[in-house]
């Protein structure tokens, strides 16, 4: 049973960016019905490891940092969120990864990686729009840049190395070796991209779009592709499963959650014991090509955990104890948090504060009025909101 939004768990908005107002009269005129609105929207948001800052990626090719007010929960008013810094790019950003020892009190640690199309990987500061270092990932045959679609710092390596996922390839980089040297290790996810019979055809072919390290410290890496495959890597070998646009481990490291594009739910796999699909968290409302990030958090009162996800209808939904029952499971809670697609759900380490971002590309269409058609004016199909918000969720 989904809890009503008026219940004790109803979230309270404590901070927000101003949402731009739409003036239909100011829309660009065009004879092309596929003309898109140029107003930028948030495509993702994530907390830095120290919980002080939010890093966002937007459709205007800018990575912004938002430092959270220290009195976030002490006042009853809604704080205004404004970017502290914005790093522009000439091309879209495909992946972000914050330095695992990010500490706002130590500016030398406030770093993050970003992957930009047709450019080297950048290591930049979250406090100033400058690049600190760059790392080249180049195809040795064509000398063209390879664009990572996912990046992660392995927790077992202490922040000295990072992993990238690209087309049928996972690479390991040494942070202390920037420049044109490239990765220290190349791991193709399939023996041959051109001939499937090579190596028995075992492997996963496609862009590695998501990666997650098991939280138990054993170093198991889950990697997923846009072609709906997931590989589990360890020092002893690999395993292959179906699924993917995002991967998330349960806190115990036994269960793997798989989110896919154009999917109404989240797949649940029991990795450690049966290796089988355990259940399906339905009702997510994410039937879209856009990436819609989920989050997994530990419960505040016991050893269980919860899964939270956003939907295209502006709701965020939560599933309590998702591994205690097999089969399809409906959400236990749902709350209206935005007037547009919720692109990210990012819980603070405290578990009671959650950041949400929203927005998507909207298309314009001709007004039904014949006079307007002759003038070539356009209008929005539906209202839109492009905002980043922080909520307090009572326990």
Coordinates of C-alpha atoms in Angstrom, one line a residue:
X1 CA 0.0 0.0 0.0
X2 CA 1.5 3.3 -1.0
X3 CA 1.6 5.8 1.8
X4 CA -0.4 9.0 1.3
X5 CA 1.7 12.1 0.9
X6 CA 0.0 13.6 3.9
X7 CA 1.5 10.9 6.1
X8 CA 4.3 11.3 8.6
X9 CA 6.9 10.5 6.0
X10 CA 5.9 13.4 3.7
X11 CA 9.1 15.2 2.7
X12 CA 9.6 18.9 3.4
X13 CA 11.5 20.9 0.8
X14 CA 14.4 22.7 2.5
X15 CA 16.3 24.1 -0.5
X16 CA 15.7 24.7 -4.2
X17 CA 17.0 26.4 -7.2
X18 CA 14.6 28.9 -8.9
X19 CA 12.7 27.2 -11.7
X20 CA 12.8 29.4 -14.9
X21 CA 9.4 30.7 -15.9
X22 CA 8.2 29.9 -19.4
X23 CA 6.9 32.7 -21.7
X24 CA 5.2 31.0 -24.6
X25 CA 5.2 34.2 -26.5
X26 CA 9.0 34.3 -26.4
X27 CA 9.4 30.8 -27.9
X28 CA 11.5 30.7 -31.0
X29 CA 9.6 30.7 -34.3
X30 CA 10.4 28.0 -36.8
X31 CA 8.8 25.9 -39.5
X32 CA 10.3 22.8 -38.0
X33 CA 7.9 21.0 -35.6
X34 CA 10.8 19.2 -33.9
X35 CA 12.4 22.5 -32.7
X36 CA 13.4 22.1 -29.1
X37 CA 13.4 24.5 -26.2
X38 CA 16.9 25.8 -25.4
X39 CA 16.4 26.3 -21.7
X40 CA 18.9 24.0 -19.9
X41 CA 17.7 21.2 -17.6
X42 CA 19.4 19.1 -14.9
X43 CA 20.3 15.7 -16.3
X44 CA 21.9 14.4 -13.1
X45 CA 22.8 15.3 -9.5
X46 CA 25.0 13.5 -7.0
X47 CA 26.5 14.2 -3.5
X48 CA 30.2 14.5 -3.0
X49 CA 31.5 11.9 -0.5
X50 CA 31.7 14.4 2.4
X51 CA 28.0 15.3 1.9
X52 CA 28.7 19.1 1.6
X53 CA 28.2 19.6 -2.1
X54 CA 26.1 18.6 -5.0
X55 CA 27.5 18.1 -8.4
X56 CA 25.1 18.5 -11.3
X57 CA 25.3 17.9 -15.1
X58 CA 23.0 20.0 -17.3
X59 CA 21.9 20.1 -20.9
X60 CA 23.8 23.3 -21.5
X61 CA 27.1 21.3 -21.2
X62 CA 28.0 22.8 -17.8
X63 CA 29.0 20.9 -14.6
X64 CA 27.8 23.0 -11.6
X65 CA 28.7 22.6 -7.9
X66 CA 26.2 23.6 -5.2
X67 CA 27.5 24.0 -1.7
X68 CA 24.7 23.1 0.8
X69 CA 24.0 25.7 3.5
X70 CA 25.3 24.6 6.9
X71 CA 22.0 25.5 8.6
X72 CA 20.0 23.5 6.0
X73 CA 17.6 21.9 8.6
X74 CA 17.7 24.6 11.3
X75 CA 15.3 27.1 9.7
X76 CA 11.8 26.6 8.5
X77 CA 12.3 28.5 5.3
X78 CA 13.4 27.1 1.9
X79 CA 17.0 28.0 1.1
X80 CA 17.9 29.3 -2.3
X81 CA 20.4 27.1 -4.1
X82 CA 22.8 28.9 -6.4
X83 CA 25.9 27.4 -8.2
X84 CA 29.3 28.0 -6.5
X85 CA 31.1 27.1 -9.7
X86 CA 30.3 26.1 -13.2
X87 CA 32.7 24.2 -15.6
X88 CA 31.7 24.7 -19.2
X89 CA 32.3 22.1 -22.0
X90 CA 32.2 22.4 -25.8
X91 CA 30.6 19.0 -26.0
X92 CA 28.2 17.0 -23.7
X93 CA 29.5 15.4 -20.5
X94 CA 28.9 11.6 -20.4
X95 CA 30.1 10.7 -16.9
X96 CA 31.1 12.2 -13.6
X97 CA 33.0 10.8 -10.6
X98 CA 33.9 12.8 -7.4
X99 CA 37.2 12.1 -5.7
X100 CA 36.4 9.6 -2.9
X101 CA 38.2 11.8 -0.2
X102 CA 36.5 15.0 -1.2
X103 CA 36.6 17.4 1.7
X104 CA 35.3 20.9 1.4
X105 CA 37.7 22.0 4.2
X106 CA 40.7 20.9 2.1
X107 CA 40.5 22.5 -1.4
X108 CA 43.2 20.2 -2.7
X109 CA 40.7 17.3 -2.4
X110 CA 37.7 19.0 -4.0
X111 CA 38.1 17.3 -7.3
X112 CA 36.0 15.4 -9.8
X113 CA 36.5 13.6 -13.1
X114 CA 34.4 14.3 -16.2
X115 CA 34.2 12.6 -19.5
X116 CA 33.5 14.8 -22.5
X117 CA 33.0 13.6 -26.1
X118 CA 36.1 13.9 -28.3
X119 CA 38.3 15.2 -25.5
X120 CA 40.6 13.8 -22.8
X121 CA 39.2 12.9 -19.4
X122 CA 39.3 16.0 -17.2
X123 CA 40.2 16.2 -13.5
X124 CA 38.8 19.5 -12.3
X125 CA 38.1 21.6 -9.2
X126 CA 34.6 21.9 -7.8
X127 CA 35.5 25.3 -6.3
X128 CA 36.8 26.9 -9.5
X129 CA 36.1 26.3 -13.2
X130 CA 39.6 25.1 -14.0
X131 CA 41.0 21.7 -15.0
X132 CA 43.8 20.3 -12.8
X133 CA 44.9 17.4 -15.1
X134 CA 43.8 15.4 -18.1
X135 CA 44.0 11.7 -19.1
X136 CA 44.0 10.5 -22.6
X137 CA 42.1 7.5 -23.8
X138 CA 42.9 7.0 -27.4
X139 CA 42.1 4.2 -29.9
X140 CA 45.6 2.9 -30.8
X141 CA 44.4 2.0 -34.3
X142 CA 42.5 5.2 -35.3
X143 CA 44.1 7.6 -32.8
X144 CA 40.6 8.9 -32.1
X145 CA 39.5 9.8 -28.6
X146 CA 37.5 7.1 -26.8
X147 CA 34.7 8.6 -24.7
X148 CA 33.9 6.9 -21.4
X149 CA 30.2 6.6 -20.6
X150 CA 30.9 5.6 -16.9
X151 CA 33.7 6.3 -14.4
X152 CA 34.3 5.2 -10.8
X153 CA 37.0 5.2 -8.2
X154 CA 37.5 1.7 -6.8
X155 CA 37.2 1.9 -3.0
X156 CA 39.8 -0.7 -2.5
X157 CA 42.5 1.4 -4.2
X158 CA 42.3 4.4 -1.9
X159 CA 41.6 7.0 -4.6
X160 CA 44.9 6.4 -6.4
X161 CA 43.2 4.9 -9.5
X162 CA 40.0 5.2 -11.4
X163 CA 38.1 3.0 -13.8
X164 CA 36.4 4.0 -17.1
X165 CA 33.8 2.2 -19.1
X166 CA 33.5 2.7 -22.9
X167 CA 32.7 0.7 -26.0
X168 CA 33.3 -3.0 -25.0
X169 CA 36.2 -1.8 -22.9
X170 CA 37.1 -1.1 -19.2
X171 CA 40.3 0.8 -18.4
X172 CA 42.2 1.5 -15.2
X173 CA 44.0 4.8 -14.9
X174 CA 46.7 5.9 -12.4
X175 CA 45.7 9.4 -11.0
X176 CA 49.4 10.3 -10.6
X177 CA 50.1 9.7 -14.3
X178 CA 48.2 12.4 -16.3
X179 CA 48.9 13.3 -19.9
X180 CA 49.1 11.2 -23.0
X181 CA 50.4 7.9 -21.4
X182 CA 46.9 6.5 -21.2
X183 CA 45.5 3.8 -18.9
X184 CA 47.8 1.4 -17.0
X185 CA 45.4 -1.5 -17.9
X186 CA 43.0 -2.3 -20.7
X187 CA 40.3 -4.9 -20.2
X188 CA 38.1 -5.7 -23.3
X189 CA 34.7 -6.9 -22.2
X190 CA 34.6 -9.3 -25.2
X191 CA 37.5 -11.1 -26.9
X192 CA 36.7 -9.6 -30.3
X193 CA 34.2 -6.8 -31.3
X194 CA 34.3 -8.0 -35.0
X195 CA 34.0 -11.8 -34.6
X196 CA 31.7 -13.2 -32.0
X197 CA 33.1 -16.7 -32.3
X198 CA 36.5 -15.6 -30.9
X199 CA 37.0 -16.8 -27.3
X200 CA 33.8 -18.7 -27.5
X201 CA 31.7 -15.5 -27.8
X202 CA 31.8 -15.1 -24.0
X203 CA 31.6 -11.5 -22.9
X204 CA 29.5 -8.5 -23.3
X205 CA 29.6 -6.3 -26.3
X206 CA 28.4 -2.7 -26.1
X207 CA 29.1 0.6 -24.4
X208 CA 29.8 0.1 -20.6
X209 CA 27.3 2.6 -19.3
X210 CA 27.3 1.9 -15.6
X211 CA 29.7 0.5 -13.0
X212 CA 29.4 -0.2 -9.2
X213 CA 31.9 -1.6 -6.7
X214 CA 30.5 -4.0 -4.0
X215 CA 30.4 -2.3 -0.6
X216 CA 31.8 -5.3 1.2
X217 CA 35.4 -4.6 0.3
X218 CA 36.0 -7.6 -1.8
X219 CA 36.5 -5.5 -4.9
X220 CA 33.8 -7.1 -7.1
X221 CA 32.9 -4.8 -9.9
X222 CA 29.5 -4.8 -11.6
X223 CA 29.6 -3.3 -15.1
X224 CA 26.6 -2.9 -17.4
X225 CA 26.1 -2.0 -21.0
X226 CA 23.4 -0.2 -23.1
X227 CA 23.0 -3.6 -24.8
X228 CA 21.4 -5.0 -21.7
X229 CA 24.2 -7.0 -20.2
X230 CA 25.9 -7.0 -16.8
X231 CA 29.3 -8.4 -16.0
X232 CA 30.7 -9.2 -12.6
X233 CA 34.4 -8.9 -12.3
X234 CA 36.7 -10.1 -9.6
X235 CA 40.3 -11.4 -9.3
X236 CA 38.9 -14.9 -9.8
X237 CA 37.0 -14.4 -13.0
X238 CA 33.7 -13.0 -14.3
X239 CA 30.0 -13.7 -14.6
X240 CA 27.3 -12.4 -17.0
X241 CA 23.8 -11.2 -16.4
X242 CA 21.1 -9.2 -18.1
X243 CA 20.1 -5.8 -17.6
X244 CA 21.1 -1.9 -17.6
X245 CA 21.5 1.9 -17.4
X246 CA 22.4 2.0 -13.7
X247 CA 23.7 -0.6 -11.2
X248 CA 23.5 -0.3 -7.4
X249 CA 24.5 -2.8 -4.6
X250 CA 22.6 -3.4 -1.4
X251 CA 24.6 -2.4 1.7
X252 CA 25.3 -6.0 2.5
X253 CA 26.7 -6.6 -1.0
X254 CA 24.5 -9.6 -1.6
X255 CA 21.9 -8.0 -3.9
X256 CA 22.3 -6.1 -7.1
X257 CA 19.7 -3.6 -8.4
X258 CA 19.5 -3.1 -12.2
X259 CA 17.8 -0.1 -13.7
X260 CA 17.1 0.0 -17.5
X261 CA 15.9 2.5 -20.1
X262 CA 12.2 2.4 -21.0
X263 CA 11.5 0.4 -17.9
X264 CA 8.7 0.6 -15.3
X265 CA 10.7 -1.0 -12.6
X266 CA 14.0 -2.1 -11.2
X267 CA 15.4 -5.7 -11.4
X268 CA 16.6 -7.4 -8.2
X269 CA 19.3 -10.1 -8.4
X270 CA 20.6 -12.3 -5.6
X271 CA 24.3 -12.4 -6.6
X272 CA 25.9 -14.2 -3.7
X273 CA 23.7 -17.2 -3.3
X274 CA 21.4 -18.3 -6.1
X275 CA 22.7 -15.9 -8.8
X276 CA 19.1 -15.6 -10.0
X277 CA 16.6 -12.8 -10.4
X278 CA 14.8 -12.4 -7.1
X279 CA 12.2 -9.8 -7.8
X280 CA 11.0 -6.7 -9.7
X281 CA 10.3 -3.3 -8.1
X282 CA 7.4 -2.1 -10.3
X283 CA 5.6 1.2 -10.6
X284 CA 8.8 3.3 -11.2
X285 CA 7.3 5.2 -14.1
X286 CA 10.5 5.6 -16.1
X287 CA 9.5 4.5 -19.6
X288 CA 11.9 6.8 -21.3
X289 CA 15.3 6.8 -23.0
X290 CA 16.5 9.4 -20.5
X291 CA 18.7 8.2 -17.7
X292 CA 16.7 8.1 -14.4
X293 CA 19.0 7.5 -11.4
X294 CA 18.0 5.4 -8.4
X295 CA 19.5 5.2 -4.9
X296 CA 19.8 2.5 -2.2
X297 CA 20.0 3.5 1.4
X298 CA 20.2 1.6 4.7
X299 CA 17.1 1.8 6.9
X300 CA 17.4 4.0 9.9
X301 CA 16.1 1.6 12.5
X302 CA 17.3 -1.9 11.5
X303 CA 19.7 -3.8 9.2
X304 CA 17.4 -3.6 6.1
X305 CA 17.5 -1.2 3.3
X306 CA 15.4 0.8 0.9
X307 CA 15.4 1.6 -2.8
X308 CA 14.2 5.0 -4.1
X309 CA 13.6 6.1 -7.7
X310 CA 12.2 9.0 -9.6
X311 CA 9.6 8.9 -12.3
X312 CA 8.7 10.9 -15.4
X313 CA 5.5 12.0 -13.6
X314 CA 7.4 14.1 -11.0
X315 CA 7.1 11.6 -8.2
X316 CA 9.8 9.9 -6.1
X317 CA 9.0 6.4 -4.9
X318 CA 10.4 4.1 -2.2
X319 CA 10.4 0.4 -1.7
X320 CA 11.0 -0.9 1.9
X321 CA 12.8 -4.2 2.4
X322 CA 12.8 -5.0 -1.3
X323 CA 14.5 -8.4 -0.9
X324 CA 12.1 -9.9 1.7
X325 CA 9.6 -11.0 -1.0
X326 CA 9.9 -12.5 -4.4
X327 CA 8.1 -11.4 -7.5
X328 CA 6.7 -7.9 -8.3
X329 CA 6.6 -5.4 -5.6
X330 CA 4.7 -2.1 -5.5
X331 CA 6.3 1.0 -3.9
X332 CA 5.6 1.6 -0.2
X333 CA 5.8 5.4 -0.5
X334 CA 5.4 8.0 -3.3
X335 CA 5.7 11.8 -3.0
X336 CA 5.2 14.5 -5.6
X337 CA 8.5 16.5 -5.7
X338 CA 8.7 18.1 -9.2
X339 CA 6.4 19.0 -12.1
X340 CA 8.7 17.3 -14.6
X341 CA 10.7 14.1 -14.9
X342 CA 12.8 13.3 -11.8
X343 CA 16.2 12.6 -13.2
X344 CA 18.1 11.9 -10.0
X345 CA 17.4 10.7 -6.5
X346 CA 20.5 11.2 -4.2
X347 CA 20.3 10.5 -0.5
X348 CA 22.7 12.2 1.9
X349 CA 24.8 9.9 4.1
X350 CA 22.5 10.8 7.0
X351 CA 19.6 9.1 5.3
X352 CA 17.1 11.8 6.1
X353 CA 18.1 14.4 3.5
X354 CA 17.6 13.7 -0.2
X355 CA 18.5 15.8 -3.3
X356 CA 16.3 15.6 -6.4
X357 CA 16.8 17.0 -9.9
X358 CA 14.4 17.3 -12.7
X359 CA 13.9 18.3 -16.3
X360 CA 13.9 16.8 -19.8
X361 CA 14.0 18.0 -23.4
X362 CA 10.6 19.2 -24.6
X363 CA 9.4 19.7 -28.1
X364 CA 7.3 22.5 -29.5
X365 CA 4.3 22.2 -31.8
X366 CA 2.1 24.5 -33.8
X367 CA -0.7 26.3 -32.1
X368 CA -4.2 25.0 -33.2
X369 CA -5.1 28.5 -34.2
X370 CA -4.8 29.0 -37.9
X371 CA -3.6 32.5 -37.5
X372 CA -0.8 31.3 -35.3
X373 CA 0.2 28.7 -37.9
X374 CA 0.5 31.3 -40.6
X375 CA 2.8 33.3 -38.3
X376 CA 4.9 30.3 -37.6
X377 CA 4.5 30.5 -33.8
X378 CA 5.0 27.5 -31.5
X379 CA 3.9 26.6 -28.0
X380 CA 4.8 24.2 -25.3
X381 CA 3.1 20.8 -25.2
X382 CA 3.2 20.8 -21.3
X383 CA 4.6 22.9 -18.4
X384 CA 8.2 22.2 -17.5
X385 CA 10.5 22.6 -14.5
X386 CA 14.2 22.6 -14.4
X387 CA 15.3 22.6 -10.8
X388 CA 17.5 21.1 -8.1
X389 CA 15.8 20.6 -4.7
X390 CA 16.8 19.2 -1.3
X391 CA 14.2 17.6 1.0
X392 CA 14.1 16.6 4.6
X393 CA 12.5 13.2 5.0
X394 CA 11.3 12.4 8.6
X395 CA 12.0 9.0 9.9

